[in-house]
């Protein structure tokens, strides 16, 4: 059981470039989330999805886009990368039951220079 | 909107001393509360969770937390700190918005001094 798989682990982008962070889970979870983690700021929710074809904005969605065409995959797209998007990004998933924990990927460290 | 407040972004304790990490929450619906731990360069792992029922919750590695509705708190404790407890700890909440969003506090970095 792989759990939540994120790729790539590290990436350096130039200002204005675009990229997609990949996230896949094999637990048949309906709920998936993208967070960014900045030092001293905790985890901020970027986007989330409660099922295939359904996505919604979190606290800090500007500069990002998502899609959810399948239950398994939830890619995060960065358009026109900016230095403010330098961060560690975590994908997570859970079942729809409220008392169930989040399962986290190992993270993507992104630098925009 | 629901929120989580962790008091103290950095906490230092001596090895063998009591660990107390504070978490207060705000939610307009009955919350589900969680504590996660993050070791360097890793994702978050669940320590313990409160759902319903018993308000004192025991987790892994000797940690426990008590849900106090009247104080809107869910503080994390461990009687005796170990060097391996050095990590960052996050309190989180599932509640408003149909129990869809998961909100995190800013985290508390625990340093254990030998």
Short mmCIF file of C-alpha atoms in Angstrom, two decimals:
data_model
loop_
_atom_site.label_atom_id
_atom_site.label_comp_id
_atom_site.label_asym_id
_atom_site.label_seq_id
_atom_site.Cartn_x
_atom_site.Cartn_y
_atom_site.Cartn_z
CA UNK A 1 0.00 0.00 0.00
CA UNK A 2 1.76 3.15 -1.21
CA UNK A 3 -0.58 5.64 0.50
CA UNK A 4 -0.16 9.20 -0.80
CA UNK A 5 2.55 9.71 -3.41
CA UNK A 6 3.84 13.15 -4.34
CA UNK A 7 6.21 14.01 -7.15
CA UNK A 8 8.66 15.63 -7.55
CA UNK A 9 10.38 15.87 -4.15
CA UNK A 10 12.39 18.94 -5.10
CA UNK A 11 12.10 21.51 -7.84
CA UNK A 12 13.63 24.85 -8.70
CA UNK A 13 11.64 27.14 -10.97
CA UNK A 14 12.43 30.45 -12.56
CA UNK A 15 10.02 33.33 -12.11
CA UNK A 16 7.22 33.06 -14.65
CA UNK A 17 7.60 29.34 -15.31
CA UNK A 18 4.75 26.90 -14.76
CA UNK A 19 4.66 23.42 -13.34
CA UNK A 20 2.37 20.73 -12.00
CA UNK A 21 2.83 19.01 -8.66
CA UNK A 22 1.51 15.50 -8.84
CA UNK A 23 -0.40 13.73 -6.07
CA UNK A 24 -1.89 10.26 -6.15
CA UNK A 25 -3.48 8.07 -3.48
CA UNK A 26 -4.41 4.41 -3.61
CA UNK A 27 -6.75 4.25 -0.62
CA UNK A 28 -9.93 5.17 -2.51
CA UNK A 29 -10.27 8.33 -0.42
CA UNK A 30 -12.85 10.86 -1.53
CA UNK A 31 -11.28 13.86 0.19
CA UNK A 32 -7.94 15.28 -0.97
CA UNK A 33 -6.10 18.44 0.06
CA UNK A 34 -3.17 20.62 -0.93
CA UNK A 35 -1.35 22.55 1.78
CA UNK A 36 1.68 24.77 1.75
CA UNK A 37 3.97 24.98 4.74
CA UNK A 38 6.06 28.05 5.45
CA UNK A 39 8.29 28.46 8.54
CA UNK A 40 6.30 29.70 11.53
CA UNK A 41 3.07 29.77 9.54
CA UNK A 42 1.82 26.23 9.91
CA UNK A 43 -0.07 24.59 7.08
CA UNK A 44 -2.26 26.75 4.89
CA UNK A 45 -4.96 25.11 2.78
CA UNK A 46 -4.66 25.91 -0.92
CA UNK A 47 -7.40 23.78 -2.50
CA UNK A 48 -9.36 20.72 -1.58
CA UNK A 49 -11.64 18.20 -3.24
CA UNK A 50 -14.42 16.02 -1.88
CA UNK A 51 -14.66 13.79 -4.92
CA UNK A 52 -13.92 13.47 -8.61
CA UNK A 53 -15.04 16.58 -10.46
CA UNK A 54 -15.49 18.63 -7.25
CA UNK A 55 -12.92 21.13 -6.04
CA UNK A 56 -13.02 24.19 -3.82
CA UNK A 57 -10.72 26.98 -2.69
CA UNK A 58 -8.96 27.01 0.62
CA UNK A 59 -7.31 29.92 2.43
CA UNK A 60 -4.57 30.73 -0.12
CA UNK A 61 -5.70 29.71 -3.64
CA UNK A 62 -4.29 32.64 -5.63
CA UNK A 63 -1.69 31.57 -8.17
CA UNK A 64 -2.76 27.92 -8.14
CA UNK A 65 -5.21 25.68 -9.93
CA UNK A 66 -6.37 22.13 -9.39
CA UNK A 67 -8.38 19.46 -11.12
CA UNK A 68 -9.81 16.14 -9.96
CA UNK A 69 -10.69 13.95 -12.89
CA UNK A 70 -10.27 10.68 -10.98
CA UNK A 71 -10.57 9.62 -7.34
CA UNK A 72 -6.87 8.77 -7.24
CA UNK A 73 -5.23 11.91 -8.64
CA UNK A 74 -5.25 15.53 -7.50
CA UNK A 75 -2.59 17.60 -9.33
CA UNK A 76 -1.74 21.16 -8.32
CA UNK A 77 -0.83 23.58 -11.10
CA UNK A 78 1.32 26.65 -10.59
CA UNK A 79 0.96 29.22 -13.36
CA UNK A 80 3.49 32.06 -13.67
CA UNK A 81 5.55 31.09 -10.65
CA UNK A 82 6.50 33.86 -8.22
CA UNK A 83 9.06 33.94 -5.37
CA UNK A 84 6.15 34.04 -2.90
CA UNK A 85 5.33 30.48 -3.96
CA UNK A 86 8.61 29.19 -2.58
CA UNK A 87 7.41 26.72 0.02
CA UNK A 88 6.99 23.07 0.94
CA UNK A 89 3.83 21.61 -0.50
CA UNK A 90 1.96 18.68 1.04
CA UNK A 91 -0.81 16.65 -0.45
CA UNK A 92 -3.09 14.75 1.90
CA UNK A 93 -6.15 12.55 1.71
CA UNK A 94 -8.77 11.07 3.98
CA UNK A 95 -12.02 9.17 3.80
CA UNK A 96 -15.20 11.20 4.15
CA UNK A 97 -15.69 10.16 7.76
CA UNK A 98 -15.04 13.22 9.98
CA UNK A 99 -13.17 11.32 12.68
CA UNK A 100 -10.62 9.83 10.31
CA UNK A 101 -7.10 11.20 10.11
CA UNK A 102 -5.32 12.76 7.18
CA UNK A 103 -2.75 10.70 5.31
CA UNK A 104 0.12 12.88 4.09
CA UNK A 105 2.53 12.62 1.22
CA UNK A 106 6.21 13.25 1.82
CA UNK A 107 6.12 16.77 0.42
CA UNK A 108 7.55 18.78 -2.47
CA UNK A 109 10.14 21.44 -1.73
CA UNK A 110 9.75 24.19 -4.33
CA UNK A 111 12.03 27.17 -4.84
CA UNK A 112 11.17 29.99 -7.23
CA UNK A 113 14.17 32.11 -8.14
CA UNK B 1 -14.72 30.55 10.38
CA UNK B 2 -13.13 27.76 12.37
CA UNK B 3 -9.67 28.36 13.73
CA UNK B 4 -6.89 26.77 15.77
CA UNK B 5 -4.54 28.70 18.02
CA UNK B 6 -1.33 27.16 19.28
CA UNK B 7 0.31 29.21 22.01
CA UNK B 8 4.08 29.12 21.82
CA UNK B 9 5.72 28.47 18.48
CA UNK B 10 8.80 27.16 20.31
CA UNK B 11 8.87 25.21 23.57
CA UNK B 12 11.99 23.92 25.32
CA UNK B 13 11.95 21.29 28.05
CA UNK B 14 14.60 19.27 29.80
CA UNK B 15 14.78 15.55 29.20
CA UNK B 16 12.48 13.87 31.73
CA UNK B 17 10.39 17.00 32.30
CA UNK B 18 6.69 17.44 31.61
CA UNK B 19 5.72 18.39 28.08
CA UNK B 20 2.72 20.72 27.68
CA UNK B 21 1.76 22.03 24.25
CA UNK B 22 -1.28 24.29 24.14
CA UNK B 23 -4.09 24.28 21.59
CA UNK B 24 -7.30 26.31 21.62
CA UNK B 25 -9.94 26.14 18.93
CA UNK B 26 -12.98 27.95 17.63
CA UNK B 27 -15.80 26.15 15.88
CA UNK B 28 -19.53 26.74 15.55
CA UNK B 29 -20.17 22.99 15.38
CA UNK B 30 -18.91 20.10 17.54
CA UNK B 31 -15.31 19.65 16.46
CA UNK B 32 -13.09 16.70 15.75
CA UNK B 33 -9.61 17.50 17.02
CA UNK B 34 -6.26 15.99 16.15
CA UNK B 35 -2.61 16.30 17.09
CA UNK B 36 0.00 15.51 14.45
CA UNK B 37 3.79 15.32 14.73
CA UNK B 38 6.29 16.22 12.03
CA UNK B 39 9.89 15.07 12.13
CA UNK B 40 12.42 16.93 9.95
CA UNK B 41 11.93 16.51 6.20
CA UNK B 42 8.88 14.31 6.67
CA UNK B 43 5.14 14.57 6.34
CA UNK B 44 2.79 14.72 9.31
CA UNK B 45 1.85 11.67 11.36
CA UNK B 46 -1.13 11.30 13.65
CA UNK B 47 -0.40 11.32 17.39
CA UNK B 48 -3.96 11.18 18.68
CA UNK B 49 -7.48 12.34 18.02
CA UNK B 50 -10.64 13.34 19.84
CA UNK B 51 -13.94 12.47 18.22
CA UNK B 52 -16.69 11.88 20.77
CA UNK B 53 -16.93 10.17 24.12
CA UNK B 54 -14.02 10.10 26.54
CA UNK B 55 -12.44 13.53 26.84
CA UNK B 56 -9.00 12.24 27.83
CA UNK B 57 -7.39 10.74 24.76
CA UNK B 58 -4.23 8.64 24.74
CA UNK B 59 -1.97 8.50 21.74
CA UNK B 60 1.31 7.04 20.60
CA UNK B 61 4.69 7.54 22.29
CA UNK B 62 3.12 8.30 25.69
CA UNK B 63 1.30 11.46 24.64
CA UNK B 64 -2.22 12.30 25.74
CA UNK B 65 -4.61 15.22 25.35
CA UNK B 66 -7.74 16.37 27.13
CA UNK B 67 -10.71 17.90 25.37
CA UNK B 68 -12.24 20.69 27.47
CA UNK B 69 -15.32 22.10 25.82
CA UNK B 70 -15.79 24.86 28.40
CA UNK B 71 -12.27 26.14 27.70
CA UNK B 72 -12.30 25.27 23.97
CA UNK B 73 -8.95 23.62 24.52
CA UNK B 74 -7.18 20.43 23.51
CA UNK B 75 -3.74 20.61 25.14
CA UNK B 76 -1.14 17.91 24.52
CA UNK B 77 0.90 16.49 27.38
CA UNK B 78 3.54 13.90 28.10
CA UNK B 79 4.76 13.23 31.65
CA UNK B 80 8.43 12.76 30.79
CA UNK B 81 10.13 14.16 27.69
CA UNK B 82 12.53 12.03 25.68
CA UNK B 83 15.14 13.25 23.22
CA UNK B 84 13.24 11.54 20.42
CA UNK B 85 10.23 13.79 21.10
CA UNK B 86 12.02 16.75 19.50
CA UNK B 87 9.81 17.61 16.52
CA UNK B 88 7.12 20.02 15.41
CA UNK B 89 3.59 19.43 16.67
CA UNK B 90 0.41 20.56 14.97
CA UNK B 91 -3.10 20.79 16.34
CA UNK B 92 -5.89 20.50 13.79
CA UNK B 93 -9.65 20.73 13.58
CA UNK B 94 -12.41 19.34 11.41
CA UNK B 95 -15.76 21.00 11.92
CA UNK B 96 -17.45 23.73 9.95
CA UNK B 97 -18.29 23.45 6.29
CA UNK B 98 -19.84 20.02 6.50
CA UNK B 99 -16.74 18.51 8.07
CA UNK B 100 -14.81 18.94 4.85
CA UNK B 101 -12.06 21.45 5.62
CA UNK B 102 -9.15 20.56 7.88
CA UNK B 103 -7.64 23.58 9.65
CA UNK B 104 -4.21 23.57 11.29
CA UNK B 105 -2.52 25.69 13.91
CA UNK B 106 0.86 27.30 13.24
CA UNK B 107 2.71 24.47 14.95
CA UNK B 108 4.92 24.25 18.03
CA UNK B 109 8.55 23.22 17.75
CA UNK B 110 9.55 21.17 20.75
CA UNK B 111 13.19 21.20 21.79
CA UNK B 112 14.37 18.65 24.35
CA UNK B 113 17.48 19.62 26.28
CA UNK B 114 19.67 16.80 27.59
#
